[in-house]
mmCIF file of N, CA and C in Angstrom:
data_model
loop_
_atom_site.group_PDB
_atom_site.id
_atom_site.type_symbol
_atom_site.label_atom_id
_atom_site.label_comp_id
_atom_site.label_asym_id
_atom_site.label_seq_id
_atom_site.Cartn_x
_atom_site.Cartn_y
_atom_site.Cartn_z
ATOM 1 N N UNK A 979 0.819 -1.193 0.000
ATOM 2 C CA UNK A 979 0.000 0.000 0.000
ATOM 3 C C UNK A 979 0.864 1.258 0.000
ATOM 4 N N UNK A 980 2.010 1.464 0.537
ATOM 5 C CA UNK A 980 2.537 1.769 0.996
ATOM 6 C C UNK A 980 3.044 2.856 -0.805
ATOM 7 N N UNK A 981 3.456 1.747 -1.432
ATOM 8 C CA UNK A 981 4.200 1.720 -3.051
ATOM 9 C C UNK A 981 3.082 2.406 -3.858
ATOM 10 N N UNK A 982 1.828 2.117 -3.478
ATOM 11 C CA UNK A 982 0.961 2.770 -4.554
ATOM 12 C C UNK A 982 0.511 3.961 -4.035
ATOM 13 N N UNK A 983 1.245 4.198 -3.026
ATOM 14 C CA UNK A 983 0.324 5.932 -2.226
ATOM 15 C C UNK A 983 1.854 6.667 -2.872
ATOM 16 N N UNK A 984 2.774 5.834 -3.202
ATOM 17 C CA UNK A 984 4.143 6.576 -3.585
ATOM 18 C C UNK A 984 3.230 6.943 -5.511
ATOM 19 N N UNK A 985 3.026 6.156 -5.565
ATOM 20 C CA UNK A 985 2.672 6.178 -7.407
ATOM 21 C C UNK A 985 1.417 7.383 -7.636
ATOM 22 N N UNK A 986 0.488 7.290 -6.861
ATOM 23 C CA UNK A 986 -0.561 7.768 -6.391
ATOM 24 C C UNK A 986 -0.434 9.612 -6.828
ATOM 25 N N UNK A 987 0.674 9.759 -5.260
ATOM 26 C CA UNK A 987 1.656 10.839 -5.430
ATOM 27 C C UNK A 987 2.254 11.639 -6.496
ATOM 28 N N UNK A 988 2.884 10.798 -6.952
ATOM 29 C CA UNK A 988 3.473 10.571 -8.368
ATOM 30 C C UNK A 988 2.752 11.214 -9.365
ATOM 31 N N UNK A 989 1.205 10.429 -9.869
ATOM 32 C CA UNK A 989 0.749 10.579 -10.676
ATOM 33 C C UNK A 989 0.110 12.249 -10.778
ATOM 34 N N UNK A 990 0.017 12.891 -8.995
ATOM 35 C CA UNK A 990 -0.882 13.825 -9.019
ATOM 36 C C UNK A 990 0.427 15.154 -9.339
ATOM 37 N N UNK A 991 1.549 15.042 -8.981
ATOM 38 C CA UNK A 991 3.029 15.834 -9.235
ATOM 39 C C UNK A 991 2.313 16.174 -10.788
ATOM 40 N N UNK A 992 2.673 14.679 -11.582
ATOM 41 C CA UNK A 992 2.727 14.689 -13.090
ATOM 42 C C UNK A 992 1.153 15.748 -13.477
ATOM 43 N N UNK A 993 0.449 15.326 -12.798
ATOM 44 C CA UNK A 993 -0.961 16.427 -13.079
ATOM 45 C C UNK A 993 -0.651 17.753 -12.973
ATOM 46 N N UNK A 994 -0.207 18.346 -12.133
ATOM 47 C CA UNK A 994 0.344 19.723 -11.357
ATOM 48 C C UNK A 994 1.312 20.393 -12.236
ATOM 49 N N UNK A 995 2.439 19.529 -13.477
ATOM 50 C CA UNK A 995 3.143 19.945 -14.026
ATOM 51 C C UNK A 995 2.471 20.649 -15.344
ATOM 52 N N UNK A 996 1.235 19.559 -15.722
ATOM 53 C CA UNK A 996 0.455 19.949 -16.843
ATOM 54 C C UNK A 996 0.990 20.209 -18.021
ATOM 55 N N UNK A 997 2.458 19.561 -18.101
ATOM 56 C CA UNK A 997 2.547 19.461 -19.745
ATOM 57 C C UNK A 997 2.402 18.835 -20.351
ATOM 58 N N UNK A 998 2.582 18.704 -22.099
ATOM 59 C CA UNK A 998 2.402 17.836 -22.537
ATOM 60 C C UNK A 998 3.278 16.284 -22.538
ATOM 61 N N UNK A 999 4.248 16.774 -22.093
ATOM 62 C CA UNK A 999 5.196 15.345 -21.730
ATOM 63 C C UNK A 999 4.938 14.619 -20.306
ATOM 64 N N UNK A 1000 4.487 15.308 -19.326
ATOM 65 C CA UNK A 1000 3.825 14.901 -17.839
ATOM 66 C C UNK A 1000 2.204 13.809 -18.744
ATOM 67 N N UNK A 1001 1.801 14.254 -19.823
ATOM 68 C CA UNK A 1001 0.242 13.632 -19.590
ATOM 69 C C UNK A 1001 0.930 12.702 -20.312
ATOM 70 N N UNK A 1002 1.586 12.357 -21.255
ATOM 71 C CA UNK A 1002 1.766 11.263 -22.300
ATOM 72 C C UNK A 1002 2.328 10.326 -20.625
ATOM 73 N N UNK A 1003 3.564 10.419 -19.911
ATOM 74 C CA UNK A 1003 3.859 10.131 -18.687
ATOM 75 C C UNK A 1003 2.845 9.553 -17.754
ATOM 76 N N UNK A 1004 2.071 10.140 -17.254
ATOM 77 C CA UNK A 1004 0.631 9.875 -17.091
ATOM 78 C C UNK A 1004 -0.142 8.836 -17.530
ATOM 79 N N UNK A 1005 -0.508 9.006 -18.837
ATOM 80 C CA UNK A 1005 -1.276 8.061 -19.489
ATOM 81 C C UNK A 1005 -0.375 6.853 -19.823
ATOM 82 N N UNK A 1006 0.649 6.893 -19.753
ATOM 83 C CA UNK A 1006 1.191 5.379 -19.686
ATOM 84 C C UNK A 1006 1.639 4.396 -18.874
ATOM 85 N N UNK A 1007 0.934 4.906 -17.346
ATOM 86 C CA UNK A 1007 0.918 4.321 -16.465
ATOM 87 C C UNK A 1007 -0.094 4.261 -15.921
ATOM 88 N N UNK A 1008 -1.189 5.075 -15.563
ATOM 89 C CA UNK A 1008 -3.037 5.401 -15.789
ATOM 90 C C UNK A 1008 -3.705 4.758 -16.846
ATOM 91 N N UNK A 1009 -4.367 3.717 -16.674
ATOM 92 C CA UNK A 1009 -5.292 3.293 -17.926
ATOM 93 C C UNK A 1009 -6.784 3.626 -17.945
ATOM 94 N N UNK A 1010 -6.717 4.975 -19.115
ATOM 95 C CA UNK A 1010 -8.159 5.266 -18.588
ATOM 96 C C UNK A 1010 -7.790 6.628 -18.831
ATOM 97 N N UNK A 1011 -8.460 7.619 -20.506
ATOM 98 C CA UNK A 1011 -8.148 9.070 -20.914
ATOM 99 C C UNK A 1011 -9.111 9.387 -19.435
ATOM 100 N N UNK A 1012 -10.277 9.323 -18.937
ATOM 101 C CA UNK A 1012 -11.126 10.036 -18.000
ATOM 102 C C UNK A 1012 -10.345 10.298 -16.675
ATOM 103 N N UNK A 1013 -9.403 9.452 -16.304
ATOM 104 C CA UNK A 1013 -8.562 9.469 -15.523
ATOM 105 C C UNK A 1013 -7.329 10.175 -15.315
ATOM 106 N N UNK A 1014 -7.047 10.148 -16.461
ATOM 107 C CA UNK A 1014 -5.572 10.758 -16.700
ATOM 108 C C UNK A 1014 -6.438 12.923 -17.115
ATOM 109 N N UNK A 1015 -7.780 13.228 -17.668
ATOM 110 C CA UNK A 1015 -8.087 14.232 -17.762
ATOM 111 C C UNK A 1015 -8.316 14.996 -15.893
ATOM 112 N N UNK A 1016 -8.985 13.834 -15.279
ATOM 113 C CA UNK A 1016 -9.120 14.412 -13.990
ATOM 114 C C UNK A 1016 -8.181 14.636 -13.073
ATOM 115 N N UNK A 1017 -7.195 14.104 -13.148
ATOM 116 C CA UNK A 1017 -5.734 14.498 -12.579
ATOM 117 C C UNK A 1017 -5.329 15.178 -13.228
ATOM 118 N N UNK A 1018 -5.258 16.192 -14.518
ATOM 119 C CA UNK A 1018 -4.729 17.383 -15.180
ATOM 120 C C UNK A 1018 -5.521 18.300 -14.569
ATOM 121 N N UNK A 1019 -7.063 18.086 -14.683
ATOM 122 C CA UNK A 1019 -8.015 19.222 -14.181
ATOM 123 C C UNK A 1019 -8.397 19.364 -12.992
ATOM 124 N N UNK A 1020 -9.426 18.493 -12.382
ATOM 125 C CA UNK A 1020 -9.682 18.391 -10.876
ATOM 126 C C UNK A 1020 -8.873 18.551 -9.314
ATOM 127 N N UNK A 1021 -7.746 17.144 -9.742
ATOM 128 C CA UNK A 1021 -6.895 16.997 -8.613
ATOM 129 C C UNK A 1021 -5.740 18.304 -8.843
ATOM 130 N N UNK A 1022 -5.123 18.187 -9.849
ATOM 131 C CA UNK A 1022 -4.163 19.777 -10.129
ATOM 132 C C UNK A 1022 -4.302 20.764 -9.626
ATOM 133 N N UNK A 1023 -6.009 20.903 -9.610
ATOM 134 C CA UNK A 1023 -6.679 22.401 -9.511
ATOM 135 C C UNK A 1023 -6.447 22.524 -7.726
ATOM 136 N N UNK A 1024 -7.118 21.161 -7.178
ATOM 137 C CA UNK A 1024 -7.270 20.720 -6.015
ATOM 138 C C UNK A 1024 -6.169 20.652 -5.338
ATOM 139 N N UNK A 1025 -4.784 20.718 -5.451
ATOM 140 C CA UNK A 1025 -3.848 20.552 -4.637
ATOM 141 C C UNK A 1025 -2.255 21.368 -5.245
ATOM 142 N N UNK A 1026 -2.707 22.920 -6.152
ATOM 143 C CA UNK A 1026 -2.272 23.162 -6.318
ATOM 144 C C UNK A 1026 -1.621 23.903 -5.294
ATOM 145 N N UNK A 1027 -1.449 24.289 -4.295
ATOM 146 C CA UNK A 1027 -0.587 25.016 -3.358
ATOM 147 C C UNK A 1027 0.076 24.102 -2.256
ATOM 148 N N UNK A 1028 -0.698 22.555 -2.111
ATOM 149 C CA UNK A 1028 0.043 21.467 -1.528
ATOM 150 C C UNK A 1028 1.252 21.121 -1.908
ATOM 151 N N UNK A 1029 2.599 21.210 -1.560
ATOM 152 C CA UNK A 1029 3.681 20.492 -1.585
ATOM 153 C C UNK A 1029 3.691 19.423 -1.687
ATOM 154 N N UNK A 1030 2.952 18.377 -1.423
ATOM 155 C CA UNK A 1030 3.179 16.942 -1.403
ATOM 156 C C UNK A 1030 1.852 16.176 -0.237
ATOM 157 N N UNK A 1031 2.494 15.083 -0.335
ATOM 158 C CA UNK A 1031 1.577 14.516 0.980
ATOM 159 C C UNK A 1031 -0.292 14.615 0.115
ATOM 160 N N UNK A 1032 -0.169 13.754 -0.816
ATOM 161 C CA UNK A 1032 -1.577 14.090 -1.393
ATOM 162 C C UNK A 1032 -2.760 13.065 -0.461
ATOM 163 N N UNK A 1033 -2.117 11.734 -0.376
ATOM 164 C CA UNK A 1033 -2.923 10.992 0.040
ATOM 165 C C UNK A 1033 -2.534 10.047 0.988
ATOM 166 N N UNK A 1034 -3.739 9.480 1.590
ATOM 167 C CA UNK A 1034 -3.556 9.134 3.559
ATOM 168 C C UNK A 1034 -3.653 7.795 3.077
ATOM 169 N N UNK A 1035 -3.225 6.882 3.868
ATOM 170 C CA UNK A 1035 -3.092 5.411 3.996
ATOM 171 C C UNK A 1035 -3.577 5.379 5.244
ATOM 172 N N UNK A 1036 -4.864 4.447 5.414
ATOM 173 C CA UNK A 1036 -5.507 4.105 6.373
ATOM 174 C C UNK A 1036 -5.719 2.588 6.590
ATOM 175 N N UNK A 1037 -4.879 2.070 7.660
ATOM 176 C CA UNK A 1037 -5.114 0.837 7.937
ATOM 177 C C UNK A 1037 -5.943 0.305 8.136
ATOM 178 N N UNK A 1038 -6.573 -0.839 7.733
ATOM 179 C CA UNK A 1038 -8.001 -1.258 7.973
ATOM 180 C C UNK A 1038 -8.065 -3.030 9.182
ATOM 181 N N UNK A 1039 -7.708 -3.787 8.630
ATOM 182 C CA UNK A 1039 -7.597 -4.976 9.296
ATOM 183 C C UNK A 1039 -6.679 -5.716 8.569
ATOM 184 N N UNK A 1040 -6.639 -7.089 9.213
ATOM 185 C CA UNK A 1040 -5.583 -8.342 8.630
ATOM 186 C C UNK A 1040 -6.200 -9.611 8.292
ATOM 187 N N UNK A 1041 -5.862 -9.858 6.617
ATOM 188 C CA UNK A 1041 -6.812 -10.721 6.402
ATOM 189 C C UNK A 1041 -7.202 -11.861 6.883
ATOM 190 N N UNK A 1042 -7.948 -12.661 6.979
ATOM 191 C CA UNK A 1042 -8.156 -13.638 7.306
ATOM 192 C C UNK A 1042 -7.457 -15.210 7.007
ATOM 193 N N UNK A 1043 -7.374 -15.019 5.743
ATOM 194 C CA UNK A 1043 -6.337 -16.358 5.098
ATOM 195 C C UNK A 1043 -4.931 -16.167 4.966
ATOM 196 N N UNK A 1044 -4.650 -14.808 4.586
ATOM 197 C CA UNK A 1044 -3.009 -14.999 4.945
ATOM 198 C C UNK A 1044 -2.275 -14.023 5.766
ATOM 199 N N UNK A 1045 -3.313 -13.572 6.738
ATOM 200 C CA UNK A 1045 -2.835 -12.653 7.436
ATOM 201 C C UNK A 1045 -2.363 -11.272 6.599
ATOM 202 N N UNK A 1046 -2.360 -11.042 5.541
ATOM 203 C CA UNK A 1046 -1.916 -9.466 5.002
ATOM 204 C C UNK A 1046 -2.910 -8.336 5.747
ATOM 205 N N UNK A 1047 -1.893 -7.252 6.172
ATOM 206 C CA UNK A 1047 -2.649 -6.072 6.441
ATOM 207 C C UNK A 1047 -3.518 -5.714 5.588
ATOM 208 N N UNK A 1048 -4.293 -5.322 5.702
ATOM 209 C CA UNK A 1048 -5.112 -4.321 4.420
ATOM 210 C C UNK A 1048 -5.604 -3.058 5.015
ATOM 211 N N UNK A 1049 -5.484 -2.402 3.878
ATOM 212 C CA UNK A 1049 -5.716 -0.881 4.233
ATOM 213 C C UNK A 1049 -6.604 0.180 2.920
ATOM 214 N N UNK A 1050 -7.107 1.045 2.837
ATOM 215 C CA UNK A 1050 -7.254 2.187 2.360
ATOM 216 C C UNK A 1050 -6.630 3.476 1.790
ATOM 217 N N UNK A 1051 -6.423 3.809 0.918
ATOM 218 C CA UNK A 1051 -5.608 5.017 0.226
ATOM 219 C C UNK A 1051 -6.767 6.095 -0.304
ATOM 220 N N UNK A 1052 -6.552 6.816 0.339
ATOM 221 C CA UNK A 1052 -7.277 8.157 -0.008
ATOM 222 C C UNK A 1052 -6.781 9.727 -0.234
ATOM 223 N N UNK A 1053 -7.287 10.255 -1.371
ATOM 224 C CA UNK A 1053 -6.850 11.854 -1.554
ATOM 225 C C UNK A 1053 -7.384 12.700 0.133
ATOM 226 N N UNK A 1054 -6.580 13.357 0.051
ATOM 227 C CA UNK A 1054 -6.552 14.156 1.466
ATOM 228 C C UNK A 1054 -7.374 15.554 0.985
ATOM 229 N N UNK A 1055 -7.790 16.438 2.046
ATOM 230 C CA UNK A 1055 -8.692 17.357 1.384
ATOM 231 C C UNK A 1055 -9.778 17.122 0.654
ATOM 232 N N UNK A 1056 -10.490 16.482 0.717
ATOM 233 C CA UNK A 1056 -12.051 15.956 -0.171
ATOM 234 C C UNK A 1056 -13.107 15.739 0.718
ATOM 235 N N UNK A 1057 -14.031 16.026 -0.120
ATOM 236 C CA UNK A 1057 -15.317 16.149 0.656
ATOM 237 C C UNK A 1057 -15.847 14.131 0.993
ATOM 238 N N UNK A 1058 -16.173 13.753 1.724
ATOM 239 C CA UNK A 1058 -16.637 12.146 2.335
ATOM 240 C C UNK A 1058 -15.074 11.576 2.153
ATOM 241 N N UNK A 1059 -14.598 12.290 3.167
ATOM 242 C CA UNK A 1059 -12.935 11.681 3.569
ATOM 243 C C UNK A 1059 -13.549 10.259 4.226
ATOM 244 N N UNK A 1060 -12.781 9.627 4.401
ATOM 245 C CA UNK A 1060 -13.102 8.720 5.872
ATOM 246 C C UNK A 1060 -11.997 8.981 6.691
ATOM 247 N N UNK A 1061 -11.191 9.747 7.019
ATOM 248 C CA UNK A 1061 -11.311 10.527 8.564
ATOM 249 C C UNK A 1061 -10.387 11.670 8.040
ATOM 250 N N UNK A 1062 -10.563 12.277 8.988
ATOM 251 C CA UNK A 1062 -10.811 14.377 8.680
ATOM 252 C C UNK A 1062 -9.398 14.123 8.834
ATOM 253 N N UNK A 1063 -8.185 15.063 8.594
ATOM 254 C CA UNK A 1063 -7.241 15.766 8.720
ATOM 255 C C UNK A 1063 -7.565 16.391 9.652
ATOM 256 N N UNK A 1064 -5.805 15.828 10.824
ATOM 257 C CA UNK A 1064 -5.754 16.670 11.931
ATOM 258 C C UNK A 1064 -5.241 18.361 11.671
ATOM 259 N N UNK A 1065 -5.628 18.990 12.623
ATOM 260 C CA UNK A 1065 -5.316 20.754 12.456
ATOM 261 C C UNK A 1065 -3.780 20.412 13.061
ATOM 262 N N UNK A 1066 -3.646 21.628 12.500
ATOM 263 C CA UNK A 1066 -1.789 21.515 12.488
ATOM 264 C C UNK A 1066 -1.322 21.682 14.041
ATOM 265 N N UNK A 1067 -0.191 20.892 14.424
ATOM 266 C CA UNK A 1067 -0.086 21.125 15.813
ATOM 267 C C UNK A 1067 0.564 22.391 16.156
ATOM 268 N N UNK A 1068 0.508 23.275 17.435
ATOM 269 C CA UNK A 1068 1.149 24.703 17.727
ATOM 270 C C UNK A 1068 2.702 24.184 17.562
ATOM 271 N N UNK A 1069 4.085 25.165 17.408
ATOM 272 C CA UNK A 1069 4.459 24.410 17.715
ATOM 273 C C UNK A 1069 5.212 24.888 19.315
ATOM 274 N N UNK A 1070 5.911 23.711 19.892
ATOM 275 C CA UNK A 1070 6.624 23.518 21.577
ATOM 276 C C UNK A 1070 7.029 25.176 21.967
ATOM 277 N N UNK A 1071 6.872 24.848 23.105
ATOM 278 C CA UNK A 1071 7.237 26.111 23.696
ATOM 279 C C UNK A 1071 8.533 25.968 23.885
ATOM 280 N N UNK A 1072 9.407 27.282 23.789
ATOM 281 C CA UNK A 1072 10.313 27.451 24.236
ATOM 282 C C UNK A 1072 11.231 27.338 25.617
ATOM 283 N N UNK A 1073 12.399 26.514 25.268
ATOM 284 C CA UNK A 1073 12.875 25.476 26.861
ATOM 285 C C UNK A 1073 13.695 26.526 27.130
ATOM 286 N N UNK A 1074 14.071 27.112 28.702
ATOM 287 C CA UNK A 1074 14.629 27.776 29.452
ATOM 288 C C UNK A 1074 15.968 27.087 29.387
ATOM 289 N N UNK A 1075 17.076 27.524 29.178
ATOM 290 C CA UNK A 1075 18.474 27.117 29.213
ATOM 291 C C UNK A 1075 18.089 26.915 30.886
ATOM 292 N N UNK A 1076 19.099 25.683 31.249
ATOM 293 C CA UNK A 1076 19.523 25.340 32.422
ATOM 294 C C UNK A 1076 20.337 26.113 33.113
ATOM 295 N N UNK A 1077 20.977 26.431 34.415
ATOM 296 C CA UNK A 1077 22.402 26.882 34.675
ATOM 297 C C UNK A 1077 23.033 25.833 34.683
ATOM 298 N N UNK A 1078 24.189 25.754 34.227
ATOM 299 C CA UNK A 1078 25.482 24.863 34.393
ATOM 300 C C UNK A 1078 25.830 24.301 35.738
ATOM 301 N N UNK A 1079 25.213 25.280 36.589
ATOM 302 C CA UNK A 1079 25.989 25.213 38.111
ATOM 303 C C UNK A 1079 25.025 24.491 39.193
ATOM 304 N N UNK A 1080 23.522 24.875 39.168
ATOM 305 C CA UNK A 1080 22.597 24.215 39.712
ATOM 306 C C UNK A 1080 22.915 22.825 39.906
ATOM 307 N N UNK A 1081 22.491 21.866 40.919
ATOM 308 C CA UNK A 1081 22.528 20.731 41.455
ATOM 309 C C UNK A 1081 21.712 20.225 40.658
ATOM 310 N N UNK A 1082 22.110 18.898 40.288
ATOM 311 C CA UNK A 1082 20.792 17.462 39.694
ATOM 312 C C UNK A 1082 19.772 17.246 40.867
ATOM 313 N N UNK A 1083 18.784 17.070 39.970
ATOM 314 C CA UNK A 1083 17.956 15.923 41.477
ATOM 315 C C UNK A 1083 18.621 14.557 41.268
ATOM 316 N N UNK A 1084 19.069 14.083 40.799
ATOM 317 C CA UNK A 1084 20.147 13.159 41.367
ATOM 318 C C UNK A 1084 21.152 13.200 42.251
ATOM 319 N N UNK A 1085 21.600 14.212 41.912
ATOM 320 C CA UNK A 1085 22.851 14.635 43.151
ATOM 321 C C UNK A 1085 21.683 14.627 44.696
ATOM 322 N N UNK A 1086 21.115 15.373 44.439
ATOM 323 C CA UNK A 1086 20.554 15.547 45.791
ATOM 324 C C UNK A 1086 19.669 14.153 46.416
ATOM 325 N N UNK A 1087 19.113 13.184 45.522
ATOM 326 C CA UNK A 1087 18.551 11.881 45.595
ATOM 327 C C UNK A 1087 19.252 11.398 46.343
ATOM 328 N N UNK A 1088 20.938 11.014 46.145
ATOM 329 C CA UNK A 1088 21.956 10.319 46.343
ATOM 330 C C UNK A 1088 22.599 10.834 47.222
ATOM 331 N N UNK A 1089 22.536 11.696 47.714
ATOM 332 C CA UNK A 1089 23.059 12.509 48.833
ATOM 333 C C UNK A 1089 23.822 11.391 50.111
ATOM 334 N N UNK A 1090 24.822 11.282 51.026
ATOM 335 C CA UNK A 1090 25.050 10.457 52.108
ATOM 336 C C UNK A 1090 23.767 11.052 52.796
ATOM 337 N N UNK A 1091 23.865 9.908 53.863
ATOM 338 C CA UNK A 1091 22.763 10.355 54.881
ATOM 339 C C UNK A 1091 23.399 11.433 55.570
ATOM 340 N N UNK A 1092 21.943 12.437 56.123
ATOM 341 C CA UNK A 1092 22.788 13.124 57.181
ATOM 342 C C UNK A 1092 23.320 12.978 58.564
ATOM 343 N N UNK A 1093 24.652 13.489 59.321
ATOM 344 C CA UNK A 1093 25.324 13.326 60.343
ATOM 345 C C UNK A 1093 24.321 14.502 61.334
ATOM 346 N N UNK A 1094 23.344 14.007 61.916
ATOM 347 C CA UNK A 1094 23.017 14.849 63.038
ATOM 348 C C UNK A 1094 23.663 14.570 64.651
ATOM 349 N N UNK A 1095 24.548 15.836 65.058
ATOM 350 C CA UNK A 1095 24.563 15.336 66.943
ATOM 351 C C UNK A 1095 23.498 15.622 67.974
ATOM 352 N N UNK A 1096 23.449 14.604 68.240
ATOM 353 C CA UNK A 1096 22.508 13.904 69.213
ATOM 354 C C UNK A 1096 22.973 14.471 70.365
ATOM 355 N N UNK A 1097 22.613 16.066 71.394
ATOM 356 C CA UNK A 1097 22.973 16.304 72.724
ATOM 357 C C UNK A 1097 23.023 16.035 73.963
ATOM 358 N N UNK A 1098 22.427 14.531 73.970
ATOM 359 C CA UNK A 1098 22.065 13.386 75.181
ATOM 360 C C UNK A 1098 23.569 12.709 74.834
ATOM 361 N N UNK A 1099 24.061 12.662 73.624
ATOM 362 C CA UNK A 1099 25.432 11.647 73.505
ATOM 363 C C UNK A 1099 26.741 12.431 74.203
ATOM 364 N N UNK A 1100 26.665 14.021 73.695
ATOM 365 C CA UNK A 1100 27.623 14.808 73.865
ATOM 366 C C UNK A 1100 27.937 14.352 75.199
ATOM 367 N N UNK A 1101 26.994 14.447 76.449
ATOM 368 C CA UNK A 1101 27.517 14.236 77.725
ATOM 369 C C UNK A 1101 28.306 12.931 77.792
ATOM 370 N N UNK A 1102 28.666 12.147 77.729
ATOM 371 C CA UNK A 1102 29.092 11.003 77.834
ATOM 372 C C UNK A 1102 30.521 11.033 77.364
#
């Protein structure tokens, strides 16, 4: 699945380029002029400001007779997705440099025990 979301990809680049050497390209790996027109027009139109990443691979189950995964490949951005695109994550907040000099909580974990004097011993 994995190989045909690469081809998939592939095919929608070759749409996006829209020349005439991208469709002959196209159509000789696409069987099917209706196919090879809707990836010049539709999907092109549809993912022209996308960089890449056209379509989602969605795992589905494992077959029954020989155990193969099986899964789902779908264009991203389309209306009856089967599941939505997450919103982009914020990104991390900014980490406070450490001081160099501050103690570990390890150091202090590991600490010897402490030496307290006991003023009932002193007399003795």
């Amino acid at each position: 699945a994995k190989e045909v979301r690469r081809k998939a990809d592939q095919m929608v680049q070759l749409g996006k380029d829209g020349t005439l050497d991208a469709a002959r390209r196209a159509s000789a790996f696409v069987r099917g002029d209706d196919v090879v027109h809707k990836l010049f027009t539709e999907l092109a139109y549809r993912y022209k400001d996308r960089a890449g990443g056209y379509t989602r691979l969605l795992r589905t189950r494992i077959r029954i007779g020989d155990a193969a995964p099986m899964a789902y490949i779908e264009f991203v951005d389309r209306e009856n997705e089967l599941r939505e695109a997450k919103p982009a994550t914020p990104p991390p907040p900014q980490r406070v440099p450490l001081d160099p000099w501050a103690k570990s909580r390890a150091s202090q974990q590991w600490a010897g025990p402490k030496v307290t004097m006991n003023p009932k011993s002193e007399g003795l």
